[in-house]
Short mmCIF file of C-alpha atoms in Angstrom, two decimals:
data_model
loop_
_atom_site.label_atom_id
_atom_site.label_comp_id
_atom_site.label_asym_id
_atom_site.label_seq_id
_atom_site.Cartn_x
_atom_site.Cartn_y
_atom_site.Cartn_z
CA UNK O 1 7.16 16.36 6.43
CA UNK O 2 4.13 18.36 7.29
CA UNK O 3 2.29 20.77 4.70
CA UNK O 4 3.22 23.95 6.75
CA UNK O 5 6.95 22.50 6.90
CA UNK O 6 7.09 21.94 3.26
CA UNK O 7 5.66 25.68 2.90
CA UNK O 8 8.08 26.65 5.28
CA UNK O 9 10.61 25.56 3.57
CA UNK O 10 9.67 26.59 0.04
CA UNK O 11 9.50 30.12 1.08
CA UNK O 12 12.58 29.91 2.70
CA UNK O 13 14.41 29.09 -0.24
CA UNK O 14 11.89 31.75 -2.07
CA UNK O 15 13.46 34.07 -0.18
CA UNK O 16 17.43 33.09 -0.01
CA UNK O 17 18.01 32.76 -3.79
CA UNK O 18 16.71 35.74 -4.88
CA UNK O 19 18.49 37.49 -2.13
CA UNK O 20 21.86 35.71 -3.50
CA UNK O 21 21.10 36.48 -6.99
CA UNK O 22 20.49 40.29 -5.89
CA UNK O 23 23.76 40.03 -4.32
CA UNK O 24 25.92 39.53 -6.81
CA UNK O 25 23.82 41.40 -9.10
CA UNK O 26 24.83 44.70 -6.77
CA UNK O 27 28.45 43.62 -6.78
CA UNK O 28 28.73 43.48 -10.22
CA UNK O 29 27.39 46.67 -10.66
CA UNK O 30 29.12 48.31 -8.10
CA UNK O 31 32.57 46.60 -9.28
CA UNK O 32 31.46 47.69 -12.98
CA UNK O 33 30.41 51.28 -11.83
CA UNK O 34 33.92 51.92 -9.90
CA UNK O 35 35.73 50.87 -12.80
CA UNK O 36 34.27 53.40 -15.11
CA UNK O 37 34.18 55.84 -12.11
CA UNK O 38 37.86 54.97 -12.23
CA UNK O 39 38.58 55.62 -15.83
CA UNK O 40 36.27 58.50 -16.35
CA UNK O 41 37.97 60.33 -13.00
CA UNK O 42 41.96 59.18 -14.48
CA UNK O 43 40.67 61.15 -17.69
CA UNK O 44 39.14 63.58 -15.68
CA UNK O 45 42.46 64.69 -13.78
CA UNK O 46 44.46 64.68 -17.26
CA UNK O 47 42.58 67.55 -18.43
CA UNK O 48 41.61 69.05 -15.19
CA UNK O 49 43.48 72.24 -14.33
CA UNK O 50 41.74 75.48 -12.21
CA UNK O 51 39.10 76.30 -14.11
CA UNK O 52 36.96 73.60 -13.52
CA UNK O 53 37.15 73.82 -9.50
CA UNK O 54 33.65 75.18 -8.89
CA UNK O 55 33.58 78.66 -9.04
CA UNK O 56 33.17 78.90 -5.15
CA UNK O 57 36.51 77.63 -4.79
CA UNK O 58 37.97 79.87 -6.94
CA UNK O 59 38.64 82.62 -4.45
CA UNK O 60 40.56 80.87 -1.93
CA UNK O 61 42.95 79.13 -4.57
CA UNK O 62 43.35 82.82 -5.67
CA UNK O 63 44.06 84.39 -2.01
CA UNK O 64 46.42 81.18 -1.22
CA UNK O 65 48.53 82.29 -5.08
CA UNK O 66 48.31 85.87 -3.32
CA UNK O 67 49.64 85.08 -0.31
CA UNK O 68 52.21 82.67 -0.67
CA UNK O 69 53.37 86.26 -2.92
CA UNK O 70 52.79 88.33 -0.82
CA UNK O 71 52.75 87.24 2.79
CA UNK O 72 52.99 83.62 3.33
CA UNK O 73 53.75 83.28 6.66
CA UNK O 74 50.11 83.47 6.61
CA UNK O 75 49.56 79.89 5.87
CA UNK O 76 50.97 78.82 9.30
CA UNK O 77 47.54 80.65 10.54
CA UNK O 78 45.36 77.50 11.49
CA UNK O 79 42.25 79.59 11.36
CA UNK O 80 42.84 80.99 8.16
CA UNK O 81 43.23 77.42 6.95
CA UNK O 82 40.08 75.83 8.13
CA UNK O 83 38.50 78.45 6.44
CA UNK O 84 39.74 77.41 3.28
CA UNK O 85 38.48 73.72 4.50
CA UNK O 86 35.37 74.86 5.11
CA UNK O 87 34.73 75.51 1.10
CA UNK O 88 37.12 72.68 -0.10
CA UNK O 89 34.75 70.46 2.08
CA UNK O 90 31.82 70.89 -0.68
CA UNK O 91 33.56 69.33 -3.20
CA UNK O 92 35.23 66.30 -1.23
CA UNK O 93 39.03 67.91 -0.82
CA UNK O 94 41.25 69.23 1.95
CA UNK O 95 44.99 71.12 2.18
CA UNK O 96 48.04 70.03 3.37
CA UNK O 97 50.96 72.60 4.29
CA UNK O 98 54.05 71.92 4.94
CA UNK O 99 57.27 73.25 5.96
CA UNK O 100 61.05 72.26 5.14
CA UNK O 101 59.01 68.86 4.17
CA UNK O 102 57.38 68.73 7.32
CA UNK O 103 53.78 69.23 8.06
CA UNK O 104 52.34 71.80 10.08
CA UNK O 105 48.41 71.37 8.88
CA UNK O 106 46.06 69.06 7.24
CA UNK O 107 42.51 69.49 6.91
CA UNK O 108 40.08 66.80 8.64
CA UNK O 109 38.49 65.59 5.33
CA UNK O 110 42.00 63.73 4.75
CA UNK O 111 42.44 62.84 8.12
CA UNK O 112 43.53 58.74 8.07
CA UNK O 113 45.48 58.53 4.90
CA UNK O 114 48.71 58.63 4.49
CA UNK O 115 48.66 61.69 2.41
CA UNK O 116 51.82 62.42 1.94
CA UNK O 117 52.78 59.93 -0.48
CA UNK O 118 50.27 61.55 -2.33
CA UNK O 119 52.80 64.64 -2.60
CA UNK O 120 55.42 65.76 -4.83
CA UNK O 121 58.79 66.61 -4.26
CA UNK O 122 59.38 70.74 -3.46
CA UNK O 123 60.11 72.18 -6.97
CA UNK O 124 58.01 69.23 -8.39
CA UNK O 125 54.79 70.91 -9.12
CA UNK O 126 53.00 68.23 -11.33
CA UNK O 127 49.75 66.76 -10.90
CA UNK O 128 50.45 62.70 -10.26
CA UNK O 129 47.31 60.81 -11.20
CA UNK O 130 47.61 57.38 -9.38
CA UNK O 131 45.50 54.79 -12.22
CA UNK O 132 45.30 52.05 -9.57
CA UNK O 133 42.66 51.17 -6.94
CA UNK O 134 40.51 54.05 -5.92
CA UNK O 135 39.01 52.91 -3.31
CA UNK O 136 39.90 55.06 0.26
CA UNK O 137 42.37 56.59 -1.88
CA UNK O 138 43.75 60.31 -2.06
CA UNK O 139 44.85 62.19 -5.49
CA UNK O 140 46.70 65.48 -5.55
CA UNK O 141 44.66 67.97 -7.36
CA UNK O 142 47.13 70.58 -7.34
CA UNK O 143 50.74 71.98 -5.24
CA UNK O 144 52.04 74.87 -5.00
CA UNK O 145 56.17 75.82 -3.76
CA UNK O 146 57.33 78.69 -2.00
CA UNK O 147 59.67 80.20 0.88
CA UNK O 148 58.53 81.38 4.14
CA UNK O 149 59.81 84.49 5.32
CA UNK O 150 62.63 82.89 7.12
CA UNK O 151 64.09 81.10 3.65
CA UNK O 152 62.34 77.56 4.81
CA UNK O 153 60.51 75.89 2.01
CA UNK O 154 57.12 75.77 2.26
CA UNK O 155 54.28 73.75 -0.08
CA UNK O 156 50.34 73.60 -0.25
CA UNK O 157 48.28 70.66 -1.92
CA UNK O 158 45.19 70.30 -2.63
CA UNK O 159 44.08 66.77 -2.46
CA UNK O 160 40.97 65.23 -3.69
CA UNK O 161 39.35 62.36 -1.85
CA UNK O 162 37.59 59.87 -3.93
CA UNK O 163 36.88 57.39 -1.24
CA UNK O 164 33.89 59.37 -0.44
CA UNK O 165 32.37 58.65 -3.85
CA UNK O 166 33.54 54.87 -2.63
CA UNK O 167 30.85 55.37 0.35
CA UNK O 168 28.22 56.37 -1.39
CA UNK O 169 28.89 53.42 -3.85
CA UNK O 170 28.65 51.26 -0.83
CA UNK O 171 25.73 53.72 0.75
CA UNK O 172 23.63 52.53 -1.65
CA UNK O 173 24.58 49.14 -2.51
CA UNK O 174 23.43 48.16 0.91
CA UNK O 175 20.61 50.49 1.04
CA UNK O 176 19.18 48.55 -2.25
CA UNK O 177 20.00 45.49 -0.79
CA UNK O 178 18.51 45.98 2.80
CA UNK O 179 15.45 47.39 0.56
CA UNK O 180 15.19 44.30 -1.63
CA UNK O 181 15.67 42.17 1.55
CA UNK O 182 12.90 43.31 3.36
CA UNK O 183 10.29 43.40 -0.09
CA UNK O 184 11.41 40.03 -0.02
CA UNK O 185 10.91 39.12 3.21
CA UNK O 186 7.53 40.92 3.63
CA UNK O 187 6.07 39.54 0.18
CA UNK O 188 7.00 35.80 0.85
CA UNK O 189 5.63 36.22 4.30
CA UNK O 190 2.34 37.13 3.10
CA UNK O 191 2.18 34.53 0.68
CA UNK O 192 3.58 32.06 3.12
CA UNK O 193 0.52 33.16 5.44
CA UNK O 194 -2.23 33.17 3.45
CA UNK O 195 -1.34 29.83 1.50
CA UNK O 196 -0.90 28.37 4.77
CA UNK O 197 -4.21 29.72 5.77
CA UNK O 198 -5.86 28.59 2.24
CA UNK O 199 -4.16 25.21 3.06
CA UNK O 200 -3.82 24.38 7.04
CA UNK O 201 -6.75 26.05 7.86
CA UNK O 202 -9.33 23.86 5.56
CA UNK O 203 -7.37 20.87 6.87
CA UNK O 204 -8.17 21.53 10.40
CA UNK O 205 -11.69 21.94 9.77
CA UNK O 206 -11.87 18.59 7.77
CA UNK O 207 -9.82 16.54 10.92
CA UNK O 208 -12.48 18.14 13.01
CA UNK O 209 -15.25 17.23 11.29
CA UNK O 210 -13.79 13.84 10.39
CA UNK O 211 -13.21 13.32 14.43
CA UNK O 212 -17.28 14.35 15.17
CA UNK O 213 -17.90 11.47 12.12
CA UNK O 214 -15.76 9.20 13.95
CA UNK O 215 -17.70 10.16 17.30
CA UNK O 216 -21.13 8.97 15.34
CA UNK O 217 -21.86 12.93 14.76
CA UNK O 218 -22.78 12.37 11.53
CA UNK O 219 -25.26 15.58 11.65
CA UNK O 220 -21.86 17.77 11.31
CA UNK O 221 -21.57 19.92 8.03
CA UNK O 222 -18.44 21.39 6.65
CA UNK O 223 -17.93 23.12 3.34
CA UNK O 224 -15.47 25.95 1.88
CA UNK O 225 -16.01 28.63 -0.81
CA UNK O 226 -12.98 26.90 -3.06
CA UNK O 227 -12.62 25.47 -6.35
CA UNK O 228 -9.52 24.09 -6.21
CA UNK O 229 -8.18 20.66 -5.05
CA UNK O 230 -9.12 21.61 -1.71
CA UNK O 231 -12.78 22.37 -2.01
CA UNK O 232 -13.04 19.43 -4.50
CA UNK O 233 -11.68 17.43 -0.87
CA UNK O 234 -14.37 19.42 0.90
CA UNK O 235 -16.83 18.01 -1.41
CA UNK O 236 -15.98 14.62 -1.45
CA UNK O 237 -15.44 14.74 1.85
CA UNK O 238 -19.51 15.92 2.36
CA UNK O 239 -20.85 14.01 0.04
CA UNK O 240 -19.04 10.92 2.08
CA UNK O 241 -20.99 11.96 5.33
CA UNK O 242 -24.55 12.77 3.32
CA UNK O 243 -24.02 9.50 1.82
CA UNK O 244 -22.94 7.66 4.84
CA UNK O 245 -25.41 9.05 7.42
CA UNK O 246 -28.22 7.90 4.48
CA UNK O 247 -26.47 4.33 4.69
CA UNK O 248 -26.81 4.11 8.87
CA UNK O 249 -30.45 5.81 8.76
CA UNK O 250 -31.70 3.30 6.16
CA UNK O 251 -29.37 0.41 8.14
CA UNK O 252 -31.74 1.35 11.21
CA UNK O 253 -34.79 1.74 9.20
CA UNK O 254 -34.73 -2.26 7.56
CA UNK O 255 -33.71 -3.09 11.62
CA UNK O 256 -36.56 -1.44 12.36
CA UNK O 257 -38.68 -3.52 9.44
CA UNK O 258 -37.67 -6.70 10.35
CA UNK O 259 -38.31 -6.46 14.09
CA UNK O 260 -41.92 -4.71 12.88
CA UNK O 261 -42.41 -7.85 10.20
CA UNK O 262 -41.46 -10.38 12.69
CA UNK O 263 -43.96 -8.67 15.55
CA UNK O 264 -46.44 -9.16 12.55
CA UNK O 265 -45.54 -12.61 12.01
CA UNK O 266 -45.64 -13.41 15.81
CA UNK O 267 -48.77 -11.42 15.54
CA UNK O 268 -49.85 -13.43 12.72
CA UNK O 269 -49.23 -16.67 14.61
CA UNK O 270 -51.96 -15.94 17.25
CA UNK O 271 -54.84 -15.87 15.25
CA UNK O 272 -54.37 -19.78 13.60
CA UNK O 273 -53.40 -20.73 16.63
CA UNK O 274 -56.28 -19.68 18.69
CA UNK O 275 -58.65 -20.69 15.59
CA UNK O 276 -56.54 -24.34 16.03
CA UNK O 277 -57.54 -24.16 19.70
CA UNK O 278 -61.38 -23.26 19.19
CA UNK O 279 -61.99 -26.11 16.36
CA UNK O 280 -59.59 -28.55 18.91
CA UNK O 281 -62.23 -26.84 22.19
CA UNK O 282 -65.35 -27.46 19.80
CA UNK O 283 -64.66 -30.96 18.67
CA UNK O 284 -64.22 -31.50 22.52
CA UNK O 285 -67.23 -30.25 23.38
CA UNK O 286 -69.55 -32.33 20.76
CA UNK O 287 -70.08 -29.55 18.42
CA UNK O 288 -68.92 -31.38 15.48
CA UNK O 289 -71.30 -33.90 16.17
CA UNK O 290 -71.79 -35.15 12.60
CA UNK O 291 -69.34 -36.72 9.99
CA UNK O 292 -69.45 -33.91 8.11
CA UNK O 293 -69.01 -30.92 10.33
CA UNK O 294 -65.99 -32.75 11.78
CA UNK O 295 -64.10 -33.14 8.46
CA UNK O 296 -64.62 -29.42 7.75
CA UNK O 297 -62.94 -28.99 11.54
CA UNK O 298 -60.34 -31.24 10.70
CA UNK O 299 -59.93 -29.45 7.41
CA UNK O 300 -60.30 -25.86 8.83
CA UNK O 301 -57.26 -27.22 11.84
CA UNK O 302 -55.00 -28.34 8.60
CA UNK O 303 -55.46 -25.04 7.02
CA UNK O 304 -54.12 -23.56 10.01
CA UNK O 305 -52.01 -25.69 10.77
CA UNK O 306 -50.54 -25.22 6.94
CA UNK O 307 -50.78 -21.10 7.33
CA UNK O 308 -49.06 -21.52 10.62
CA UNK O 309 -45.80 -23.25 8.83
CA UNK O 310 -45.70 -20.76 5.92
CA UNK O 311 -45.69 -18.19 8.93
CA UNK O 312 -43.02 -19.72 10.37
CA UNK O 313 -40.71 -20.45 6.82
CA UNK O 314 -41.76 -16.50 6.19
CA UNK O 315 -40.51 -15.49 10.00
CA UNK O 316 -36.82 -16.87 9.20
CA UNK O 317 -37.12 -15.56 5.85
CA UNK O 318 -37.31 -12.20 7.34
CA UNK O 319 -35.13 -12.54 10.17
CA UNK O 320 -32.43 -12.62 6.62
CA UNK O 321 -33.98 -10.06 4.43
CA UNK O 322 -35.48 -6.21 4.52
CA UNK O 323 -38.56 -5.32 3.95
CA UNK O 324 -37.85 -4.48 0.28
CA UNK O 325 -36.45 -7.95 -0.77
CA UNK O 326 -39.90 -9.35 0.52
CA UNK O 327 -40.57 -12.08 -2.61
CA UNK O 328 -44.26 -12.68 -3.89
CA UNK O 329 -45.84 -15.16 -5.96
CA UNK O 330 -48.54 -13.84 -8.08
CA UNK O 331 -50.91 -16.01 -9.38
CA UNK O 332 -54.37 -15.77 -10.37
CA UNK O 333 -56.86 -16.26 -7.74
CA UNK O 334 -60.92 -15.97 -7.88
CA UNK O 335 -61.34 -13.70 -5.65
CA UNK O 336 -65.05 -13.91 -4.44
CA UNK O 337 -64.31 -17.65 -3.45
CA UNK O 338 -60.62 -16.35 -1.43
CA UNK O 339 -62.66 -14.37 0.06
CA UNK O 340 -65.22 -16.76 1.14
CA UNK O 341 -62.57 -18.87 3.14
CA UNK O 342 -61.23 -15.59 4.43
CA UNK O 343 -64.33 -15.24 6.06
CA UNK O 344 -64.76 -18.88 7.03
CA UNK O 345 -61.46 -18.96 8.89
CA UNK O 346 -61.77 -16.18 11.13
CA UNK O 347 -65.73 -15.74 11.84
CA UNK O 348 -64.97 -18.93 14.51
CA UNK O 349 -63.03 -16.24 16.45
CA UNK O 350 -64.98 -13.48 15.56
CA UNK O 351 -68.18 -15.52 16.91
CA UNK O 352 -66.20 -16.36 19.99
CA UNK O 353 -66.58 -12.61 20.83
CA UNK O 354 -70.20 -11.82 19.71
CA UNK O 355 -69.23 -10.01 16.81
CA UNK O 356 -70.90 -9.87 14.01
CA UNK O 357 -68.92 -10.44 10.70
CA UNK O 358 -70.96 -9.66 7.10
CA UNK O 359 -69.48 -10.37 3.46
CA UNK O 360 -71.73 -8.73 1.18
CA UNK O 361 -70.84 -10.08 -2.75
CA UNK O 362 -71.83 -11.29 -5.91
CA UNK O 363 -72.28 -14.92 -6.82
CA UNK O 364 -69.67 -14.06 -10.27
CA UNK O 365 -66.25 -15.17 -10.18
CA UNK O 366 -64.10 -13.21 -10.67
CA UNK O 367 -60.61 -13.59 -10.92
CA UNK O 368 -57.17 -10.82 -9.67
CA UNK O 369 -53.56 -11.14 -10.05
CA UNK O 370 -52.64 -11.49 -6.48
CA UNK O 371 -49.83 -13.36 -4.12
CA UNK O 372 -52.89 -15.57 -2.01
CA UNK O 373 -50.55 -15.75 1.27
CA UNK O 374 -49.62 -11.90 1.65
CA UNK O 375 -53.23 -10.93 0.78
CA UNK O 376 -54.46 -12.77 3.70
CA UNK O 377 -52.19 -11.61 6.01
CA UNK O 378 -53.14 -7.87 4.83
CA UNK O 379 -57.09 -8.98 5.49
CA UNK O 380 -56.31 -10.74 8.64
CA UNK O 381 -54.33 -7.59 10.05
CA UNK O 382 -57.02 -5.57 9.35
CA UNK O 383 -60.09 -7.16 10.89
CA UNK O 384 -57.60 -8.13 13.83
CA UNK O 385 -56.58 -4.60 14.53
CA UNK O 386 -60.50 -3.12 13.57
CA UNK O 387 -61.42 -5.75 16.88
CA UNK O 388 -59.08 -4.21 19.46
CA UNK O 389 -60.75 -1.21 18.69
CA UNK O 390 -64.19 -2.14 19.25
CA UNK O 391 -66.71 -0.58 21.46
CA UNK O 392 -67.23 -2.64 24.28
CA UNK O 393 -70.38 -1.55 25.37
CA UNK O 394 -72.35 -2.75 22.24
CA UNK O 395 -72.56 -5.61 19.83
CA UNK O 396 -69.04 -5.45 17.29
CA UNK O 397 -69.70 -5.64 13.40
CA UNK O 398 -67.37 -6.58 11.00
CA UNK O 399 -68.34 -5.94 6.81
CA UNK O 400 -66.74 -7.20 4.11
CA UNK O 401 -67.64 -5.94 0.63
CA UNK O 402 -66.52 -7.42 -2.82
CA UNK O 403 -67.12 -4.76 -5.52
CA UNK O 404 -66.22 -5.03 -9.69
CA UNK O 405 -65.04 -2.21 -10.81
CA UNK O 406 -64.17 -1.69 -14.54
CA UNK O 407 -60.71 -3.21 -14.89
CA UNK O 408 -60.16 -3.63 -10.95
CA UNK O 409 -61.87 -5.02 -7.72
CA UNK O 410 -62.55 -2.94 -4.72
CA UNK O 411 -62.01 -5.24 -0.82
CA UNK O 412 -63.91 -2.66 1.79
CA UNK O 413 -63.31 -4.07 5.57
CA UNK O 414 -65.57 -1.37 7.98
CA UNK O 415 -66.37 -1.89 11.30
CA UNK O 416 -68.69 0.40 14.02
CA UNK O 417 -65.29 1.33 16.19
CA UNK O 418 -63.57 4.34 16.82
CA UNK O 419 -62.55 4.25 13.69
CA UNK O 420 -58.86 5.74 12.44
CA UNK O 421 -57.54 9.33 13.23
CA UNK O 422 -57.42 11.60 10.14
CA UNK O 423 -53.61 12.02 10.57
CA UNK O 424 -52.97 8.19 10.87
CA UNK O 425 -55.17 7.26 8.24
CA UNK O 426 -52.76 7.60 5.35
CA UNK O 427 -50.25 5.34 6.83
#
C-alpha cells in the first residue's frame, strides 16, 4: 500500500470514529434530556392550573369562560376561533370544540394527532396527564362543558403539544452533529493535505532526482528545509550523490593518470632506444675504434638496454595501479656521480642534434635520499621536453647545475628556448 493510501486511510478512520462516538454521545443526551423533559413537564401539569398560562393568554381563556355564559353559540364562529389560535400558537397549544361529542373545530397546531383521545368525557373536567412517551404527543391542558343554545352539549380543550419541544430536541441534535461533521471533515482534510504534501511531495522530488542520477546527471542537487526523517533522507540521499560524483570524477582522473604515465613510459622508451640505435650506428661506423671506447658502448647499450626493461616491468605496473600507489625505493645515492651518467647517457643524442649540453659541479660527493630510477625519468623528461622547444635557428644549450645547499641539494636544468608560460609554470 502506497504512503498517500495509508494516509488515506488513516484519516478516514480519523474521521468515522469520532463521528460514531459523537453519535451516540448526542443520543444519549437527547434520550437523557427527554426523559427529564418528561418528568419535569408530568410535574409541571400536576401543579399547573390558569395562572401560569402567560399572561397574554389570559384574556381569551377569560372571554371563552364568558361566553360559553353568556353566548356560546359563539364558539361555532370559526373566525373567532382562529383568533384565539393565533395567541395559543406562542406557547405551542391549540382548541378543540366540539358538539354532542362531535367536532366542529380544531386549530392547525394539532392538526395530525388523534386528539381526541386526548379528551375527557362531557361532565369530566379533569386534567389527564399521560406519563408515557412524549414524543409527537398531545396533553390536555384544560376543558371546559357547556350547552349550546339549542340544549346540545358542547366542550372546549385546550391542548398542549409537546412534540414541538421533540423537534427542537431533534433540531439541534442534527444541527450539532452536521456541525461536528463538517469540523471534522474540514480539519482531517487539511491535515490529510498538508502531511501528504510534507510526505509525497519530498518523495517525488527524491525519485526525480534519483532518475537524473540514474541518467549519469550527477550535477543534480536536491535538499528540503526539514528535520525530520524526511530531510535526514534528503541528506543522505545528497551526501550519496556528492560522494558518488567525487568517486566517478576521481575514477576518470587515475584513467586519465595511467593513460598520461603510460604515454610517459612509451615516451620514456624512445630516448634508450634511439641512444641503443646511435651507440649500435657508431660502432658501425668505426667510431669505437679502440678497445676501450667500445666497452664503454657496449656498456652504455646494456644500460639501456637494462633502463629499457625496468620501463617496460614499470609500464605493466601501471597499466594495474593509479598514480598514487606508484611504489619507490629510496636509497642513498651520490648525487654528483648520478648525475655524471645522467649526462653521459643522453649528451650522445643531444650531440646528434648540435646541442650543446653543460653540467657545471663540484668535484665533492655528496650523497641524497632518492629512488635512482624515478629521478632519472624526472631529468630525462625535462631535458627531452626543454629540446622540442628549442630555437631552431641557433645553436641549442642544455645546463645542468649541482648546487649544496645547507641540509639539501639544488638540480637546475635551463636551456636558451622559449622557455615556460607564467601560467603553466606551476604545473
Amino acid at each position: 500500500m502506497t504512503i498517500r493510501s495509508r494516509l488515506k486511510y488513516s484519516h478516514i478512520a480519523m474521521v468515522l470514529v469520532p463521528v460514531i462516538l459523537v453519535s451516540i454521545l448526542i443520543a444519549t443526551a437527547r434520550l437523557h434530556y427527554i426523559n427529564n423533559y418528561q418528568k419535569s413537564l408530568s410535574s409541571t401539569f400536576e401543579k399547573i392550573n390558569i395562572k401560569d398560562i402567560p399572561k397574554i393568554a389570559q384574556p381569551y381563556i377569560r372571554e371563552i369562560n364568558n361566553i360559553i355564559v353568556n353566548d356560546p353559540d359563539n364558539l361555532q364562529d370559526v373566525d373567532f376561533l382562529k383568533d384565539i389560535d393565533k395567541v395559543l400558537l406562542n406557547i405551542d397549544a391549540g382548541i378543540v370544540v366540539l358538539k354532542n361529542s362531535d367536532e366542529i373545530y380544531a386549530s392547525e397546531t394539532i392538526e395530525g394527532f388523534n386528539h381526541n383521545k386526548y379528551l375527557n368525557d362531557f361532565g369530566e373536567n379533569t386534567v389527564d396527564i399521560d406519563d408515557g412517551d412524549f414524543e409527537n404527543e398531545l396533553h390536555l391542558f384544560e376543558q371546559q362543558d357547556f350547552y349550546f343554545s339549542d340544549g346540545s352539549t358542547g366542550s372546549i380543550a385546550i391542548l398542549f403539544r409537546v412534540d414541538s419541544i421533540i423537534d427542537q430536541i431533534n433540531k439541534i441534535s442534527i444541527i450539532i452533529f452536521l456541525f461536528v461533521i463538517v469540523v471534522l471533515i474540514v480539519t482531517h482534510g487539511l491535515i490529510t493535505y498538508f502531511v501528504s504534501k510534507g510526505i509525497v511531495d519530498p518523495l517525488n522530488k527524491l525519485r526525480i532526482a534519483a532518475n537524473e542520477i540514474k541518467e549519469g546527471n550527477l550535477d543534480y542537487e536536491v535538499s528540503i528545509n526539514s528535520k525530520d526523517e524526511i530531510g535526514e533522507l534528503f541528506q543522505s540521499f545528497e551526501e550519496m550523490r556528492i560522494r558518488l560524483k567525487e568517486s566517478l570524477l576521481q575514477q576518470q582522473q587515475y584513467e586519465e593518470n595511467r593513460k598520461e604515465l603510460i604515454s610517459n613510459i612509451s615516451h620514456d622508451l624512445k630516448t634508450p632506444i634511439t641512444s641503443i640505435n646511435g651507440y649500435i650506428q657508431g660502432i658501425k661506423d668505426g667510431i669505437a675504434d679502440t678497445p676501450e671506447k667500445m666497452e664503454r658502448y657496449i656498456n652504455t647499450i646494456s644500460a639501456k638496454a637494462d633502463n629499457m626493461d625496468k620501463l617496460i616491468e614499470e609500464l605493466f605496473l601501471f597499466s594495474k595501479l593509479d598514480l598514487k600507489k606508484v611504489p619507490f625505493n629510496f636509497q642513498k645515492v651520490n648525487i654528483t656521480e648520478y648525475l655524471k651518467d645522467c649526462v653521459e647517457e643522453i649528451s650522445f643524442d643531444l650531440n646528434k642534434n648540435e646541442i650543446e649540453l653543460q653540467f657545471e659541479y663540484k668535484e665533492k660527493q655528496i650523497f641524497v635520499m632518492a629512488d635512482p630510477q624515478q629521478l632519472k625519468r624526472v631529468i630525462l623528461n625535462i631535458i627531452t621536453n626543454g629540446t622540442k622547444y628549442l630555437d631552431k635557428n641557433r645553436k641549442g644549450k642544455l645546463k645542468i647545475s649541482l648546487e649544496e645547499q645547507n641540509e639539501k641539494v639544488v638540480v637546475a636544468i635551463s636551456d636558451n628556448g622559449i622557455g615556460i608560460s607564467k601560467d603553466i609554470l606551476p604545473f
